Tab-separated table of C-alpha atoms in Angstrom:
chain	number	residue	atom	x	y	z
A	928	UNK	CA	32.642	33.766	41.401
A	929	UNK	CA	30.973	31.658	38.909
A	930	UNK	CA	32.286	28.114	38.615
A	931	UNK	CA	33.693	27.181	34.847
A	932	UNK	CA	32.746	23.415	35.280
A	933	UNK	CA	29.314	24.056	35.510
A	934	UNK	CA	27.186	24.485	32.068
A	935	UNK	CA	24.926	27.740	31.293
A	936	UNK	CA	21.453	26.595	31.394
A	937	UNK	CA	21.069	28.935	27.984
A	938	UNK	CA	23.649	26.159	26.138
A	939	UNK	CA	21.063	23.431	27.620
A	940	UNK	CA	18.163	24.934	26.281
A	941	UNK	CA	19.217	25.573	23.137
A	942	UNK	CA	20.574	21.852	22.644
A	943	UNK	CA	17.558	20.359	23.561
A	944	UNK	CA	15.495	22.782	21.634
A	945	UNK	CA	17.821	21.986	18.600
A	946	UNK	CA	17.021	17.859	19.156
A	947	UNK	CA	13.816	18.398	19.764
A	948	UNK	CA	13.249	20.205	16.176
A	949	UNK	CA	15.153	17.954	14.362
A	950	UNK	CA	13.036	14.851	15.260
A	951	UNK	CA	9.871	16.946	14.846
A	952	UNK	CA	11.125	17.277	11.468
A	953	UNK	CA	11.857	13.887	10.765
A	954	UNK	CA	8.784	12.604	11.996
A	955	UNK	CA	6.923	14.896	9.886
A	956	UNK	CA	8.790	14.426	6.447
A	957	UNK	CA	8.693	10.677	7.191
A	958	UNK	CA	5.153	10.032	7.865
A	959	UNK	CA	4.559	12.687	4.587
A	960	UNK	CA	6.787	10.263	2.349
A	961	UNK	CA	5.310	7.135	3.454
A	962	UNK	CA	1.960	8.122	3.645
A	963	UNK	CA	-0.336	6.493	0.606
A	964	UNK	CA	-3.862	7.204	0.169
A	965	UNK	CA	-6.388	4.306	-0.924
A	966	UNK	CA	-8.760	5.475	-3.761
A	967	UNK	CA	-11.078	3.210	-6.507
A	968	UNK	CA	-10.393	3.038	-9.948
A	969	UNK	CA	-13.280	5.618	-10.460
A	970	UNK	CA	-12.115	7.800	-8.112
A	971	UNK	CA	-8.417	7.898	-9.329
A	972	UNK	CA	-9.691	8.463	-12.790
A	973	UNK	CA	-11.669	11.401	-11.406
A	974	UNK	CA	-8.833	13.144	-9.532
A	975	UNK	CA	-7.066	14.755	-12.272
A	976	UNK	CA	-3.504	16.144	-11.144
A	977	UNK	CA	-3.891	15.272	-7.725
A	978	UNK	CA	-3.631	11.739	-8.690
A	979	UNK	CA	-0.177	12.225	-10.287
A	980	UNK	CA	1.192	13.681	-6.907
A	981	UNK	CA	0.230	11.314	-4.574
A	982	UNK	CA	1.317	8.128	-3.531
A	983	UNK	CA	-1.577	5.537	-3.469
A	984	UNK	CA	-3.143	2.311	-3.062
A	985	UNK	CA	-5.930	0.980	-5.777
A	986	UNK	CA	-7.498	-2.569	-5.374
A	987	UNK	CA	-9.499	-4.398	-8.215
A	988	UNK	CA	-9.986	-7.913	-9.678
A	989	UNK	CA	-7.010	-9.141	-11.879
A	990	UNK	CA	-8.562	-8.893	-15.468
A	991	UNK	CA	-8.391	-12.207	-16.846
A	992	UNK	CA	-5.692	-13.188	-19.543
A	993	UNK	CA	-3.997	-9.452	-19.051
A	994	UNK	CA	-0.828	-10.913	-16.737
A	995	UNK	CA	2.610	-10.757	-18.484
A	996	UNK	CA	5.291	-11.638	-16.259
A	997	UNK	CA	8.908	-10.871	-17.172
A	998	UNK	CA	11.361	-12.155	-14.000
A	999	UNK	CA	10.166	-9.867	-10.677
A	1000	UNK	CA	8.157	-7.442	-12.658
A	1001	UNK	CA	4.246	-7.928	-14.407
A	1002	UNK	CA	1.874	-5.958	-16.194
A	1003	UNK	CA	-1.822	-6.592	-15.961
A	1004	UNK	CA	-5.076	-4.715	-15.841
A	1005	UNK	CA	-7.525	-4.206	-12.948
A	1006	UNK	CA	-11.239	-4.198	-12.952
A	1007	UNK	CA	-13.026	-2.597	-10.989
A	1008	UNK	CA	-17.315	-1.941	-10.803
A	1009	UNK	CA	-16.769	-1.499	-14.766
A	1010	UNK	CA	-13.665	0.419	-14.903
A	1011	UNK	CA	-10.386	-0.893	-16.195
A	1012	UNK	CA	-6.529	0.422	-14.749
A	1013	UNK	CA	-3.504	-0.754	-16.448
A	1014	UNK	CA	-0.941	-1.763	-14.135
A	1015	UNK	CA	2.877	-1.742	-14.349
A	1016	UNK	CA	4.685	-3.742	-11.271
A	1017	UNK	CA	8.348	-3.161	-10.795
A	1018	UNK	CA	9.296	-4.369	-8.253
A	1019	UNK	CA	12.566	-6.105	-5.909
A	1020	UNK	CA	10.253	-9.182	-5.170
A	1021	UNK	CA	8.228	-11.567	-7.740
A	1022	UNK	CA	4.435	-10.825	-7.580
A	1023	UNK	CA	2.606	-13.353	-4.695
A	1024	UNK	CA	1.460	-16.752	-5.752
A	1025	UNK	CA	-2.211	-15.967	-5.095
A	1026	UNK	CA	-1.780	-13.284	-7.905
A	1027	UNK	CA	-3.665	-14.604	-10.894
A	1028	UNK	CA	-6.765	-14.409	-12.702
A	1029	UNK	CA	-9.398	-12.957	-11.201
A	1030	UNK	CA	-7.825	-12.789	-7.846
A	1031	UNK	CA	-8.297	-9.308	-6.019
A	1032	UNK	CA	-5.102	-7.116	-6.224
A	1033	UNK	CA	-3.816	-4.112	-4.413
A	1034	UNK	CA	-1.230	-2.176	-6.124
A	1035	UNK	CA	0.802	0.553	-4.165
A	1036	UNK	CA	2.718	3.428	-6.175
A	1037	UNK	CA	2.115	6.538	-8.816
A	1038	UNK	CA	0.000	7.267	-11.219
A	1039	UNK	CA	1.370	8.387	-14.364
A	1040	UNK	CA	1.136	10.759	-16.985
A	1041	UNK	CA	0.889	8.211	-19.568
A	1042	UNK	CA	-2.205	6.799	-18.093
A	1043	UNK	CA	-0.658	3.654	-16.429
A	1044	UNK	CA	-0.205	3.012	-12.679
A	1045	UNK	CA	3.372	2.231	-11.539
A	1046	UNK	CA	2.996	0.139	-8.861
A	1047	UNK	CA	6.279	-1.244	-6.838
A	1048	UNK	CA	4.366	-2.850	-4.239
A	1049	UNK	CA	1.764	-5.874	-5.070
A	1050	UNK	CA	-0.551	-8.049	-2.980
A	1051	UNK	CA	-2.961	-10.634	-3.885
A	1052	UNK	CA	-5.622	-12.846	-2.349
A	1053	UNK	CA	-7.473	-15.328	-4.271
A	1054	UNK	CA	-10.842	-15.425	-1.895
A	1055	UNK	CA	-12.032	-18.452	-4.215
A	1056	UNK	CA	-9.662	-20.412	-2.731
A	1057	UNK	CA	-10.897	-20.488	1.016
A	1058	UNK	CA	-14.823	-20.402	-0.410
A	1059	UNK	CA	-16.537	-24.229	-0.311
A	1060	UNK	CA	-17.232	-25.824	-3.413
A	1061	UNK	CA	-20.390	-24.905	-5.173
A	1062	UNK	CA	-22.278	-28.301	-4.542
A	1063	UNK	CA	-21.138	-27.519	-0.694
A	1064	UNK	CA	-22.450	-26.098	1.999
A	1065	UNK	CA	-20.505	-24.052	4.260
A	1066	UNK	CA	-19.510	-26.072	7.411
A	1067	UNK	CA	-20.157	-24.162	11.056
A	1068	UNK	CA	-17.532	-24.728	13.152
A	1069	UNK	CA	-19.423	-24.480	16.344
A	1070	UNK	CA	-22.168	-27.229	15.485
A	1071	UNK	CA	-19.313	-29.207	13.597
A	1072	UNK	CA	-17.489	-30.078	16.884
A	1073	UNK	CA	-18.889	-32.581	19.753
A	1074	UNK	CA	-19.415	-31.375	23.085
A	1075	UNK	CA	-17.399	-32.752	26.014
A	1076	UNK	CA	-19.187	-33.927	28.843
């Protein structure tokens, strides 16, 4: 006589093939949604409708005397070998300090329609700022420090 306590292995099977899909499924969708592609100003110019799909990353100089900065958002322009992207930043957070004239940028979001990249992420690095001075010379950090004997 089959005992009532004990589970069918069917109902097991089932369960765990029901989990199993569900955080197939999530994993996929997730990694689909968060997933941003990194593409030049030239290239993202060149892509046509694609570019108006996807989610993406595009890095340039900060075009001098193009930042307006209203509270956490900006608009500005990137340069890049020639080619010029205007950029809208909305986002939660103020832009970096490091983000000003002709420091590089990376802007993460949409294209749009209307020409202008929405960006709602922003990071900046002003490499000028960790270069020596011109009349320097670069200091090597192995022959700068004395040996101990």
């Amino acid at each position: 006589m089959p005992n009532p306590d004990r589970k069918s292995p069917l109902k097991i099977i089932v369960a765990t093939v029901l989990i199993l899909g569900t955080v197939a499924y999530l994993a996929i969708t997730g990694v689909r949604d968060n997933k941003s592609y990194y593409v030049t100003i030239s290239e993202l110019q060149g892509m046509g409708n694609k570019a108006y799909t996807r989610h993406l990353r595009v890095a340039g100089n900060v075009a001098p005397g193009t930042i307006q900065r209203s509270g956490t958002n900006a608009t500005f322009n990137l340069l890049e070998q020639g080619h010029t992207l205007r950029v809208v930043y909305n986002g939660s957070e103020p832009p970096p300090d490091t983000f000003k004239d002709d420091a590089q940028a990376l802007a993460i979001g949409t294209f749009g329609h209307d020409g202008v990249f929405h960006a709602t992420q922003l990071q900046a690095k002003c490499a000028s700022k960790y270069a020596p001075a011109a009349n320097q010379k670069p200091v090597n950090t192995a022959s700068a420090m004395p040996v101990a004997r």
